[in-house]
Amino acid sequence: MHVHVNAATSADGKLASRERSQLRISGPEDFDRVDAIRAESDAVAVGVGTVLADDPSLTVKDEDRVADREGDGRPSHPARVVFDSRGRTPTDAALLDDAATTYVLVAEAAPEGRREAFASAGAEVVVAGSDRVDPSAGLDALADRGIDRLLVEGGGELIFSLFEAGLVDELTVYVGATVVGGRDAPTLADGEGFVEGFPELSLDGVERLDDGVLLRWAVDGRPADE
Ligand SMILES: NC(=O)c1ccc[n+]([C@@H]2O[C@H](COP(=O)([O-])OP(=O)(O)OC[C@H]3O[C@@H](n4cnc5c(N)ncnc54)[C@H](O)[C@@H]3O)[C@@H](O)[C@H]2O)c1
Ligand SMILES: Nc1nc(=O)c(N)c(NC[C@H](O)[C@H](O)[C@H](O)COP(=O)(O)O)[nH]1
């Protein structure tokens, strides 16, 4: 499986303000670029923190891209995936609508009632890990369901844990022309952080987009095209 992490940060590396409500860092050109990556992906993943903050739908917005997918015999939209150890996704979340298949990855610790609620809402519940969703087990379960290209849109907790597990192949970061600040504001990679064994990246491209800059990185040591 090819795992592509994409996010937008402020010039000082924040994903959102300390209040965690959605902050539009990207401009129209960057959102269109993300839409194109979604259209090429089999699934788009977020952590439940992002669901609670942003209520994203994670669908492809451009109608021509949707039509191209359908013409190729693919589902209109990529599947949606939420990493949700305890089953905190609200049952009226946008990504639980019927626009696309949705996988809710939960841990064994998730209450049975929540799992039933997701199944009733039409989602497929996948148990991976005991206390917290185990990223490797979760991605293996997605691969078993035919997902070869996964786009991860955040947030910082999920992105860190995928780097920690050595699962990220590609990173694109749009750095927008704003400063957010705040020691408690989420950053691109939160979690515990590394003190050794820092992932090494190779710069693949730099591009000016809107009023910011897009950075493309490959993650070193990953097998080619997997
Ligand atoms: N600017 C951007 O590109 C962008 C993108 C996405 C989110 N955001 C912002 O990021 C914030 C949310 O990020 P966050 O870091 O708080 O939450 P997150 O989206 O990373 O979700 C974290 C939660 O996911 C669950 N989870 C399950 N398995 C996990 C695992 N293996 N590793 C990590 N988490 C796991 C846990 O419940 C954890 O609390 C919001 O403010 C949102 O607006 C910004
Ligand atoms: N690329 C990007 N730039 C941003 O400035 C920003 N705030 C996000 N945030 C990602 C987050 O998951 C958003 O909620 C989804 O981009 C919304 O997706 P929908 O339009 O609901 O499909 N992503």
PDB file of C-alpha atoms and ligand atoms in Angstrom:
ATOM      1  CA  MET A   1       0.000   0.000   0.000  1.00  0.00           C
ATOM      2  CA  HIS A   2       1.191   3.514  -0.826  1.00  0.00           C
ATOM      3  CA  VAL A   3       0.565   5.928   2.073  1.00  0.00           C
ATOM      4  CA  HIS A   4       0.549   9.638   1.217  1.00  0.00           C
ATOM      5  CA  VAL A   5       0.252  12.144   4.061  1.00  0.00           C
ATOM      6  CA  ASN A   6      -0.956  15.607   3.046  1.00  0.00           C
ATOM      7  CA  ALA A   7      -1.651  18.587   5.284  1.00  0.00           C
ATOM      8  CA  ALA A   8      -1.548  22.364   5.359  1.00  0.00           C
ATOM      9  CA  THR A   9       0.410  24.223   8.025  1.00  0.00           C
ATOM     10  CA  SER A  10       0.932  27.832   8.954  1.00  0.00           C
ATOM     11  CA  ALA A  11       4.416  29.259   8.431  1.00  0.00           C
ATOM     12  CA  ASP A  12       5.128  28.183  12.025  1.00  0.00           C
ATOM     13  CA  GLY A  13       4.029  24.571  11.490  1.00  0.00           C
ATOM     14  CA  LYS A  14       0.540  24.589  13.025  1.00  0.00           C
ATOM     15  CA  LEU A  15      -2.428  22.663  11.622  1.00  0.00           C
ATOM     16  CA  ALA A  16      -5.016  24.729  13.491  1.00  0.00           C
ATOM     17  CA  SER A  17      -5.227  27.149  16.401  1.00  0.00           C
ATOM     18  CA  ARG A  18      -5.253  26.040  20.025  1.00  0.00           C
ATOM     19  CA  GLU A  19      -9.057  26.040  19.845  1.00  0.00           C
ATOM     20  CA  ARG A  20      -8.802  23.279  17.237  1.00  0.00           C
ATOM     21  CA  SER A  21     -11.707  24.535  15.169  1.00  0.00           C
ATOM     22  CA  GLN A  22     -11.137  24.314  11.436  1.00  0.00           C
ATOM     23  CA  LEU A  23      -8.667  26.839  10.055  1.00  0.00           C
ATOM     24  CA  ARG A  24      -8.474  27.362   6.287  1.00  0.00           C
ATOM     25  CA  ILE A  25      -4.782  27.571   5.564  1.00  0.00           C
ATOM     26  CA  SER A  26      -5.007  26.383   1.949  1.00  0.00           C
ATOM     27  CA  GLY A  27      -6.250  28.617  -0.819  1.00  0.00           C
ATOM     28  CA  PRO A  28      -8.268  27.462  -3.849  1.00  0.00           C
ATOM     29  CA  GLU A  29      -5.257  26.137  -5.788  1.00  0.00           C
ATOM     30  CA  ASP A  30      -4.168  23.970  -2.890  1.00  0.00           C
ATOM     31  CA  PHE A  31      -7.668  22.644  -2.174  1.00  0.00           C
ATOM     32  CA  ASP A  32      -7.945  21.738  -5.878  1.00  0.00           C
ATOM     33  CA  ARG A  33      -4.602  19.908  -5.688  1.00  0.00           C
ATOM     34  CA  VAL A  34      -5.869  17.929  -2.678  1.00  0.00           C
ATOM     35  CA  ASP A  35      -9.086  17.147  -4.561  1.00  0.00           C
ATOM     36  CA  ALA A  36      -6.993  15.672  -7.397  1.00  0.00           C
ATOM     37  CA  ILE A  37      -5.071  13.452  -4.953  1.00  0.00           C
ATOM     38  CA  ARG A  38      -8.363  12.317  -3.403  1.00  0.00           C
ATOM     39  CA  ALA A  39      -9.602  11.391  -6.883  1.00  0.00           C
ATOM     40  CA  GLU A  40      -6.521   9.185  -7.419  1.00  0.00           C
ATOM     41  CA  SER A  41      -6.824   7.498  -4.008  1.00  0.00           C
ATOM     42  CA  ASP A  42      -8.675   4.357  -3.011  1.00  0.00           C
ATOM     43  CA  ALA A  43      -9.341   5.784   0.459  1.00  0.00           C
ATOM     44  CA  VAL A  44      -8.897   9.001   2.453  1.00  0.00           C
ATOM     45  CA  ALA A  45      -8.155   8.764   6.186  1.00  0.00           C
ATOM     46  CA  VAL A  46      -8.384  11.108   9.167  1.00  0.00           C
ATOM     47  CA  GLY A  47      -8.195  10.742  12.940  1.00  0.00           C
ATOM     48  CA  VAL A  48     -11.335  11.203  15.035  1.00  0.00           C
ATOM     49  CA  GLY A  49      -9.887  14.483  16.359  1.00  0.00           C
ATOM     50  CA  THR A  50     -10.274  15.880  12.852  1.00  0.00           C
ATOM     51  CA  VAL A  51     -13.816  14.510  12.556  1.00  0.00           C
ATOM     52  CA  LEU A  52     -14.763  16.213  15.827  1.00  0.00           C
ATOM     53  CA  ALA A  53     -13.101  19.507  14.836  1.00  0.00           C
ATOM     54  CA  ASP A  54     -13.923  19.753  11.118  1.00  0.00           C
ATOM     55  CA  ASP A  55     -16.677  17.230  10.296  1.00  0.00           C
ATOM     56  CA  PRO A  56     -15.068  16.573   6.882  1.00  0.00           C
ATOM     57  CA  SER A  57     -16.903  14.714   4.126  1.00  0.00           C
ATOM     58  CA  LEU A  58     -13.679  13.641   2.341  1.00  0.00           C
ATOM     59  CA  THR A  59     -15.404  13.335  -1.028  1.00  0.00           C
ATOM     60  CA  VAL A  60     -14.087  14.409  -4.447  1.00  0.00           C
ATOM     61  CA  LYS A  61     -15.527  17.839  -5.206  1.00  0.00           C
ATOM     62  CA  ASP A  62     -14.732  18.253  -8.925  1.00  0.00           C
ATOM     63  CA  GLU A  63     -17.499  16.660 -11.013  1.00  0.00           C
ATOM     64  CA  ASP A  64     -15.169  15.818 -13.922  1.00  0.00           C
ATOM     65  CA  ARG A  65     -12.924  13.877 -11.558  1.00  0.00           C
ATOM     66  CA  VAL A  66     -15.939  12.009 -10.186  1.00  0.00           C
ATOM     67  CA  ALA A  67     -17.028  11.225 -13.766  1.00  0.00           C
ATOM     68  CA  ASP A  68     -13.515   9.981 -14.631  1.00  0.00           C
ATOM     69  CA  ARG A  69     -13.559   7.611 -11.667  1.00  0.00           C
ATOM     70  CA  GLU A  70     -16.974   6.300 -12.648  1.00  0.00           C
ATOM     71  CA  GLY A  71     -15.812   5.918 -16.279  1.00  0.00           C
ATOM     72  CA  ASP A  72     -12.937   3.761 -15.037  1.00  0.00           C
ATOM     73  CA  GLY A  73     -15.403   1.551 -13.156  1.00  0.00           C
ATOM     74  CA  ARG A  74     -14.288   2.870  -9.772  1.00  0.00           C
ATOM     75  CA  PRO A  75     -16.592   4.063  -6.998  1.00  0.00           C
ATOM     76  CA  SER A  76     -17.596   7.728  -7.446  1.00  0.00           C
ATOM     77  CA  HIS A  77     -15.564   8.677  -4.357  1.00  0.00           C
ATOM     78  CA  PRO A  78     -12.717   7.037  -2.474  1.00  0.00           C
ATOM     79  CA  ALA A  79     -13.618   5.183   0.706  1.00  0.00           C
ATOM     80  CA  ARG A  80     -13.416   7.181   3.939  1.00  0.00           C
ATOM     81  CA  VAL A  81     -11.430   5.888   6.918  1.00  0.00           C
ATOM     82  CA  VAL A  82     -11.538   7.214  10.470  1.00  0.00           C
ATOM     83  CA  PHE A  83      -9.031   6.101  13.113  1.00  0.00           C
ATOM     84  CA  ASP A  84     -11.290   6.080  16.150  1.00  0.00           C
ATOM     85  CA  SER A  85      -9.960   3.933  19.008  1.00  0.00           C
ATOM     86  CA  ARG A  86     -12.906   4.505  21.380  1.00  0.00           C
ATOM     87  CA  GLY A  87     -15.702   5.059  18.883  1.00  0.00           C
ATOM     88  CA  ARG A  88     -16.141   8.813  19.412  1.00  0.00           C
ATOM     89  CA  THR A  89     -17.278   9.638  15.861  1.00  0.00           C
ATOM     90  CA  PRO A  90     -20.767  11.242  16.050  1.00  0.00           C
ATOM     91  CA  THR A  91     -23.329   9.131  14.214  1.00  0.00           C
ATOM     92  CA  ASP A  92     -24.406  12.208  12.236  1.00  0.00           C
ATOM     93  CA  ALA A  93     -20.831  12.877  11.039  1.00  0.00           C
ATOM     94  CA  ALA A  94     -20.620  13.861   7.360  1.00  0.00           C
ATOM     95  CA  LEU A  95     -18.270  10.965   6.566  1.00  0.00           C
ATOM     96  CA  LEU A  96     -20.933   8.489   7.653  1.00  0.00           C
ATOM     97  CA  ASP A  97     -23.275   9.576   4.865  1.00  0.00           C
ATOM     98  CA  ASP A  98     -23.949   7.253   1.933  1.00  0.00           C
ATOM     99  CA  ALA A  99     -21.716   9.063  -0.602  1.00  0.00           C
ATOM    100  CA  ALA A 100     -18.974   6.448  -0.199  1.00  0.00           C
ATOM    101  CA  THR A 101     -17.933   3.402   1.781  1.00  0.00           C
ATOM    102  CA  THR A 102     -16.698   4.312   5.261  1.00  0.00           C
ATOM    103  CA  TYR A 103     -14.440   2.210   7.456  1.00  0.00           C
ATOM    104  CA  VAL A 104     -14.341   3.053  11.154  1.00  0.00           C
ATOM    105  CA  LEU A 105     -11.158   1.592  12.643  1.00  0.00           C
ATOM    106  CA  VAL A 106     -11.704   1.003  16.355  1.00  0.00           C
ATOM    107  CA  ALA A 107      -9.766  -0.682  19.158  1.00  0.00           C
ATOM    108  CA  GLU A 108     -11.141  -3.581  21.208  1.00  0.00           C
ATOM    109  CA  ALA A 109     -11.716  -0.978  23.942  1.00  0.00           C
ATOM    110  CA  ALA A 110     -14.451   0.713  21.882  1.00  0.00           C
ATOM    111  CA  PRO A 111     -17.882   0.191  23.485  1.00  0.00           C
ATOM    112  CA  GLU A 112     -20.041  -2.379  21.707  1.00  0.00           C
ATOM    113  CA  GLY A 113     -22.886   0.154  21.490  1.00  0.00           C
ATOM    114  CA  ARG A 114     -20.748   2.548  19.468  1.00  0.00           C
ATOM    115  CA  ARG A 115     -19.709  -0.198  17.055  1.00  0.00           C
ATOM    116  CA  GLU A 116     -23.371  -1.095  16.556  1.00  0.00           C
ATOM    117  CA  ALA A 117     -24.232   2.552  15.960  1.00  0.00           C
ATOM    118  CA  PHE A 118     -21.595   2.806  13.196  1.00  0.00           C
ATOM    119  CA  ALA A 119     -22.811  -0.399  11.582  1.00  0.00           C
ATOM    120  CA  SER A 120     -26.405   0.919  11.699  1.00  0.00           C
ATOM    121  CA  ALA A 121     -25.192   4.111  10.015  1.00  0.00           C
ATOM    122  CA  GLY A 122     -23.888   1.941   7.159  1.00  0.00           C
ATOM    123  CA  ALA A 123     -20.171   1.962   8.012  1.00  0.00           C
ATOM    124  CA  GLU A 124     -17.912  -1.061   8.190  1.00  0.00           C
ATOM    125  CA  VAL A 125     -16.335  -1.369  11.630  1.00  0.00           C
ATOM    126  CA  VAL A 126     -12.820  -2.820  11.696  1.00  0.00           C
ATOM    127  CA  VAL A 127     -11.232  -3.786  15.021  1.00  0.00           C
ATOM    128  CA  ALA A 128      -7.441  -3.314  15.007  1.00  0.00           C
ATOM    129  CA  GLY A 129      -5.537  -3.145  18.302  1.00  0.00           C
ATOM    130  CA  SER A 130      -6.545  -3.466  21.935  1.00  0.00           C
ATOM    131  CA  ASP A 131      -6.426  -0.021  23.573  1.00  0.00           C
ATOM    132  CA  ARG A 132      -5.726   2.122  20.549  1.00  0.00           C
ATOM    133  CA  VAL A 133      -5.974   1.471  16.832  1.00  0.00           C
ATOM    134  CA  ASP A 134      -2.778  -0.298  15.787  1.00  0.00           C
ATOM    135  CA  PRO A 135      -1.711   1.484  12.581  1.00  0.00           C
ATOM    136  CA  SER A 136      -0.052  -1.557  10.954  1.00  0.00           C
ATOM    137  CA  ALA A 137      -2.997  -3.839  11.693  1.00  0.00           C
ATOM    138  CA  GLY A 138      -5.418  -1.143  10.541  1.00  0.00           C
ATOM    139  CA  LEU A 139      -3.624  -0.636   7.225  1.00  0.00           C
ATOM    140  CA  ASP A 140      -3.359  -4.403   6.696  1.00  0.00           C
ATOM    141  CA  ALA A 141      -7.128  -4.656   7.143  1.00  0.00           C
ATOM    142  CA  LEU A 142      -7.619  -1.892   4.565  1.00  0.00           C
ATOM    143  CA  ALA A 143      -5.235  -3.602   2.135  1.00  0.00           C
ATOM    144  CA  ASP A 144      -7.314  -6.789   2.522  1.00  0.00           C
ATOM    145  CA  ARG A 145     -10.291  -4.707   1.338  1.00  0.00           C
ATOM    146  CA  GLY A 146      -8.514  -3.674  -1.865  1.00  0.00           C
ATOM    147  CA  ILE A 147      -7.071  -0.320  -0.769  1.00  0.00           C
ATOM    148  CA  ASP A 148      -3.714   0.242  -2.483  1.00  0.00           C
ATOM    149  CA  ARG A 149      -3.456   4.031  -2.361  1.00  0.00           C
ATOM    150  CA  LEU A 150      -4.283   5.754   0.922  1.00  0.00           C
ATOM    151  CA  LEU A 151      -4.340   9.526   1.414  1.00  0.00           C
ATOM    152  CA  VAL A 152      -4.049  10.643   5.051  1.00  0.00           C
ATOM    153  CA  GLU A 153      -5.268  14.214   5.683  1.00  0.00           C
ATOM    154  CA  GLY A 154      -4.467  14.485   9.390  1.00  0.00           C
ATOM    155  CA  GLY A 155      -4.519  15.442  12.101  1.00  0.00           C
ATOM    156  CA  GLY A 156      -1.219  15.684  13.901  1.00  0.00           C
ATOM    157  CA  GLU A 157      -1.783  12.761  16.285  1.00  0.00           C
ATOM    158  CA  LEU A 158      -2.570  10.340  13.470  1.00  0.00           C
ATOM    159  CA  ILE A 159       0.261  11.622  11.265  1.00  0.00           C
ATOM    160  CA  PHE A 160       2.822  11.127  14.044  1.00  0.00           C
ATOM    161  CA  SER A 161       1.687   7.596  14.777  1.00  0.00           C
ATOM    162  CA  LEU A 162       1.920   6.617  11.093  1.00  0.00           C
ATOM    163  CA  PHE A 163       5.481   7.989  10.968  1.00  0.00           C
ATOM    164  CA  GLU A 164       6.273   6.215  14.239  1.00  0.00           C
ATOM    165  CA  ALA A 165       5.092   2.921  12.745  1.00  0.00           C
ATOM    166  CA  GLY A 166       7.214   3.529   9.626  1.00  0.00           C
ATOM    167  CA  LEU A 167       4.195   3.450   7.331  1.00  0.00           C
ATOM    168  CA  VAL A 168       4.451   6.756   5.436  1.00  0.00           C
ATOM    169  CA  ASP A 169       5.762   6.757   1.842  1.00  0.00           C
ATOM    170  CA  GLU A 170       5.121  10.327   0.748  1.00  0.00           C
ATOM    171  CA  LEU A 171       4.542  13.658   2.515  1.00  0.00           C
ATOM    172  CA  THR A 172       3.193  16.836   0.961  1.00  0.00           C
ATOM    173  CA  VAL A 173       2.919  19.952   3.088  1.00  0.00           C
ATOM    174  CA  TYR A 174       1.356  23.196   1.960  1.00  0.00           C
ATOM    175  CA  VAL A 175       2.834  26.009   4.044  1.00  0.00           C
ATOM    176  CA  GLY A 176       0.436  28.932   4.075  1.00  0.00           C
ATOM    177  CA  ALA A 177       1.162  32.619   4.568  1.00  0.00           C
ATOM    178  CA  THR A 178       0.013  32.968   8.163  1.00  0.00           C
ATOM    179  CA  VAL A 179       1.306  32.553  11.703  1.00  0.00           C
ATOM    180  CA  VAL A 180      -0.856  30.759  14.268  1.00  0.00           C
ATOM    181  CA  GLY A 181       1.399  30.245  17.276  1.00  0.00           C
ATOM    182  CA  GLY A 182       0.511  28.649  20.573  1.00  0.00           C
ATOM    183  CA  ARG A 183       2.256  25.811  22.369  1.00  0.00           C
ATOM    184  CA  ASP A 184      -1.025  23.919  22.519  1.00  0.00           C
ATOM    185  CA  ALA A 185      -1.947  24.346  18.871  1.00  0.00           C
ATOM    186  CA  PRO A 186      -1.761  21.080  16.865  1.00  0.00           C
ATOM    187  CA  THR A 187       1.271  20.694  14.603  1.00  0.00           C
ATOM    188  CA  LEU A 188       1.962  18.450  11.619  1.00  0.00           C
ATOM    189  CA  ALA A 189       3.236  15.640  13.845  1.00  0.00           C
ATOM    190  CA  ASP A 190       2.200  15.624  17.503  1.00  0.00           C
ATOM    191  CA  GLY A 191       1.999  12.508  19.695  1.00  0.00           C
ATOM    192  CA  GLU A 192       5.041  11.779  21.855  1.00  0.00           C
ATOM    193  CA  GLY A 193       7.519  13.015  19.260  1.00  0.00           C
ATOM    194  CA  PHE A 194      10.808  11.369  18.347  1.00  0.00           C
ATOM    195  CA  VAL A 195      14.003  11.638  20.380  1.00  0.00           C
ATOM    196  CA  GLU A 196      15.947   9.337  18.068  1.00  0.00           C
ATOM    197  CA  GLY A 197      15.319   7.453  14.849  1.00  0.00           C
ATOM    198  CA  PHE A 198      13.860  10.561  13.218  1.00  0.00           C
ATOM    199  CA  PRO A 199      12.337   9.743   9.833  1.00  0.00           C
ATOM    200  CA  GLU A 200      14.553  11.045   7.027  1.00  0.00           C
ATOM    201  CA  LEU A 201      12.957  12.733   4.042  1.00  0.00           C
ATOM    202  CA  SER A 202      14.143  13.489   0.506  1.00  0.00           C
ATOM    203  CA  LEU A 203      12.889  16.665  -1.103  1.00  0.00           C
ATOM    204  CA  ASP A 204      11.095  15.861  -4.359  1.00  0.00           C
ATOM    205  CA  GLY A 205       9.739  19.272  -5.259  1.00  0.00           C
ATOM    206  CA  VAL A 206       8.999  22.858  -4.264  1.00  0.00           C
ATOM    207  CA  GLU A 207       6.180  24.820  -5.851  1.00  0.00           C
ATOM    208  CA  ARG A 208       4.540  28.176  -5.273  1.00  0.00           C
ATOM    209  CA  LEU A 209       0.746  27.814  -4.838  1.00  0.00           C
ATOM    210  CA  ASP A 210      -1.679  30.567  -3.862  1.00  0.00           C
ATOM    211  CA  ASP A 211       0.318  32.733  -1.415  1.00  0.00           C
ATOM    212  CA  GLY A 212       2.231  29.811   0.036  1.00  0.00           C
ATOM    213  CA  VAL A 213       4.541  26.991  -0.914  1.00  0.00           C
ATOM    214  CA  LEU A 214       4.029  23.288  -1.516  1.00  0.00           C
ATOM    215  CA  LEU A 215       6.765  20.947  -0.354  1.00  0.00           C
ATOM    216  CA  ARG A 216       6.895  17.364  -1.665  1.00  0.00           C
ATOM    217  CA  TRP A 217       8.940  14.820   0.242  1.00  0.00           C
ATOM    218  CA  ALA A 218       9.621  11.099  -0.154  1.00  0.00           C
ATOM    219  CA  VAL A 219      10.247   9.141   3.043  1.00  0.00           C
ATOM    220  CA  ASP A 220      13.637   7.430   2.903  1.00  0.00           C
ATOM    221  CA  GLY A 221      13.935   3.693   3.276  1.00  0.00           C
ATOM    222  CA  ARG A 222      10.486   2.869   1.937  1.00  0.00           C
ATOM    223  CA  PRO A 223      10.226   0.233  -0.783  1.00  0.00           C
ATOM    224  CA  ALA A 224       9.508   1.759  -4.209  1.00  0.00           C
ATOM    225  CA  ASP A 225       5.902   1.666  -5.419  1.00  0.00           C
ATOM    226  CA  GLU A 226       4.375  -0.239  -2.523  1.00  0.00           C
TER     227      GLU A 226
HETATM  228  N1  LIG B   1      -4.429  21.967   8.301  1.00  0.00           N
HETATM  229  C1  LIG B   1      -4.647  20.713   7.969  1.00  0.00           C
HETATM  230  O1  LIG B   1      -4.231  20.246   6.900  1.00  0.00           O
HETATM  231  C2  LIG B   1      -5.424  19.844   8.919  1.00  0.00           C
HETATM  232  C3  LIG B   1      -5.733  18.541   8.531  1.00  0.00           C
HETATM  233  C4  LIG B   1      -6.425  17.722   9.437  1.00  0.00           C
HETATM  234  C5  LIG B   1      -6.741  18.209  10.687  1.00  0.00           C
HETATM  235  N2  LIG B   1      -6.417  19.475  11.026  1.00  0.00           N
HETATM  236  C6  LIG B   1      -6.689  19.985  12.378  1.00  0.00           C
HETATM  237  O2  LIG B   1      -6.048  19.123  13.296  1.00  0.00           O
HETATM  238  C7  LIG B   1      -6.801  19.053  14.509  1.00  0.00           C
HETATM  239  C8  LIG B   1      -7.090  17.591  14.836  1.00  0.00           C
HETATM  240  O3  LIG B   1      -5.876  16.910  14.962  1.00  0.00           O
HETATM  241  P1  LIG B   1      -5.560  16.004  16.227  1.00  0.00           P
HETATM  242  O4  LIG B   1      -4.111  15.720  16.197  1.00  0.00           O
HETATM  243  O5  LIG B   1      -6.157  16.628  17.428  1.00  0.00           O
HETATM  244  O6  LIG B   1      -6.432  14.725  15.948  1.00  0.00           O
HETATM  245  P2  LIG B   1      -6.350  13.528  14.873  1.00  0.00           P
HETATM  246  O7  LIG B   1      -7.267  13.877  13.755  1.00  0.00           O
HETATM  247  O8  LIG B   1      -4.968  13.140  14.562  1.00  0.00           O
HETATM  248  O9  LIG B   1      -7.074  12.387  15.707  1.00  0.00           O
HETATM  249  C9  LIG B   1      -6.434  11.867  16.850  1.00  0.00           C
HETATM  250  C10 LIG B   1      -7.321  10.841  17.484  1.00  0.00           C
HETATM  251  O10 LIG B   1      -7.410   9.716  16.616  1.00  0.00           O
HETATM  252  C11 LIG B   1      -7.580   8.556  17.376  1.00  0.00           C
HETATM  253  N3  LIG B   1      -6.619   7.534  16.965  1.00  0.00           N
HETATM  254  C12 LIG B   1      -6.928   6.246  16.730  1.00  0.00           C
HETATM  255  N4  LIG B   1      -5.862   5.541  16.436  1.00  0.00           N
HETATM  256  C13 LIG B   1      -4.842   6.389  16.480  1.00  0.00           C
HETATM  257  C14 LIG B   1      -3.474   6.212  16.274  1.00  0.00           C
HETATM  258  N5  LIG B   1      -2.948   5.031  15.960  1.00  0.00           N
HETATM  259  N6  LIG B   1      -2.687   7.279  16.401  1.00  0.00           N
HETATM  260  C15 LIG B   1      -3.192   8.497  16.679  1.00  0.00           C
HETATM  261  N7  LIG B   1      -4.493   8.723  16.911  1.00  0.00           N
HETATM  262  C16 LIG B   1      -5.309   7.665  16.807  1.00  0.00           C
HETATM  263  C17 LIG B   1      -7.378   8.917  18.832  1.00  0.00           C
HETATM  264  O11 LIG B   1      -8.659   8.968  19.423  1.00  0.00           O
HETATM  265  C18 LIG B   1      -6.779  10.305  18.789  1.00  0.00           C
HETATM  266  O12 LIG B   1      -7.223  11.083  19.861  1.00  0.00           O
HETATM  267  C19 LIG B   1      -8.052  19.861  14.279  1.00  0.00           C
HETATM  268  O13 LIG B   1      -7.845  21.133  14.836  1.00  0.00           O
HETATM  269  C20 LIG B   1      -8.139  19.958  12.768  1.00  0.00           C
HETATM  270  O14 LIG B   1      -8.802  21.133  12.366  1.00  0.00           O
HETATM  271  C21 LIG B   1      -5.783  20.307  10.162  1.00  0.00           C
HETATM  272  N1  LIG B   2      -5.447  20.696   2.725  1.00  0.00           N
HETATM  273  C1  LIG B   2      -6.015  21.295   3.774  1.00  0.00           C
HETATM  274  N2  LIG B   2      -5.886  22.630   3.937  1.00  0.00           N
HETATM  275  C2  LIG B   2      -6.438  23.268   4.995  1.00  0.00           C
HETATM  276  O1  LIG B   2      -6.288  24.495   5.108  1.00  0.00           O
HETATM  277  C3  LIG B   2      -7.170  22.513   5.941  1.00  0.00           C
HETATM  278  N3  LIG B   2      -7.747  23.131   7.005  1.00  0.00           N
HETATM  279  C4  LIG B   2      -7.287  21.134   5.735  1.00  0.00           C
HETATM  280  N4  LIG B   2      -7.978  20.384   6.623  1.00  0.00           N
HETATM  281  C5  LIG B   2      -8.208  18.989   6.328  1.00  0.00           C
HETATM  282  C6  LIG B   2      -9.491  18.627   6.955  1.00  0.00           C
HETATM  283  O2  LIG B   2      -9.759  17.257   7.015  1.00  0.00           O
HETATM  284  C7  LIG B   2     -10.649  19.286   6.253  1.00  0.00           C
HETATM  285  O3  LIG B   2     -11.692  19.103   7.125  1.00  0.00           O
HETATM  286  C8  LIG B   2     -11.007  18.675   4.914  1.00  0.00           C
HETATM  287  O4  LIG B   2     -10.181  19.238   3.908  1.00  0.00           O
HETATM  288  C9  LIG B   2     -12.441  18.970   4.588  1.00  0.00           C
HETATM  289  O5  LIG B   2     -12.837  18.118   3.574  1.00  0.00           O
HETATM  290  P1  LIG B   2     -14.286  18.282   2.924  1.00  0.00           P
HETATM  291  O6  LIG B   2     -14.277  19.588   2.188  1.00  0.00           O
HETATM  292  O7  LIG B   2     -15.300  18.263   4.032  1.00  0.00           O
HETATM  293  O8  LIG B   2     -14.409  17.097   2.009  1.00  0.00           O
HETATM  294  N5  LIG B   2      -6.698  20.560   4.664  1.00  0.00           N
END
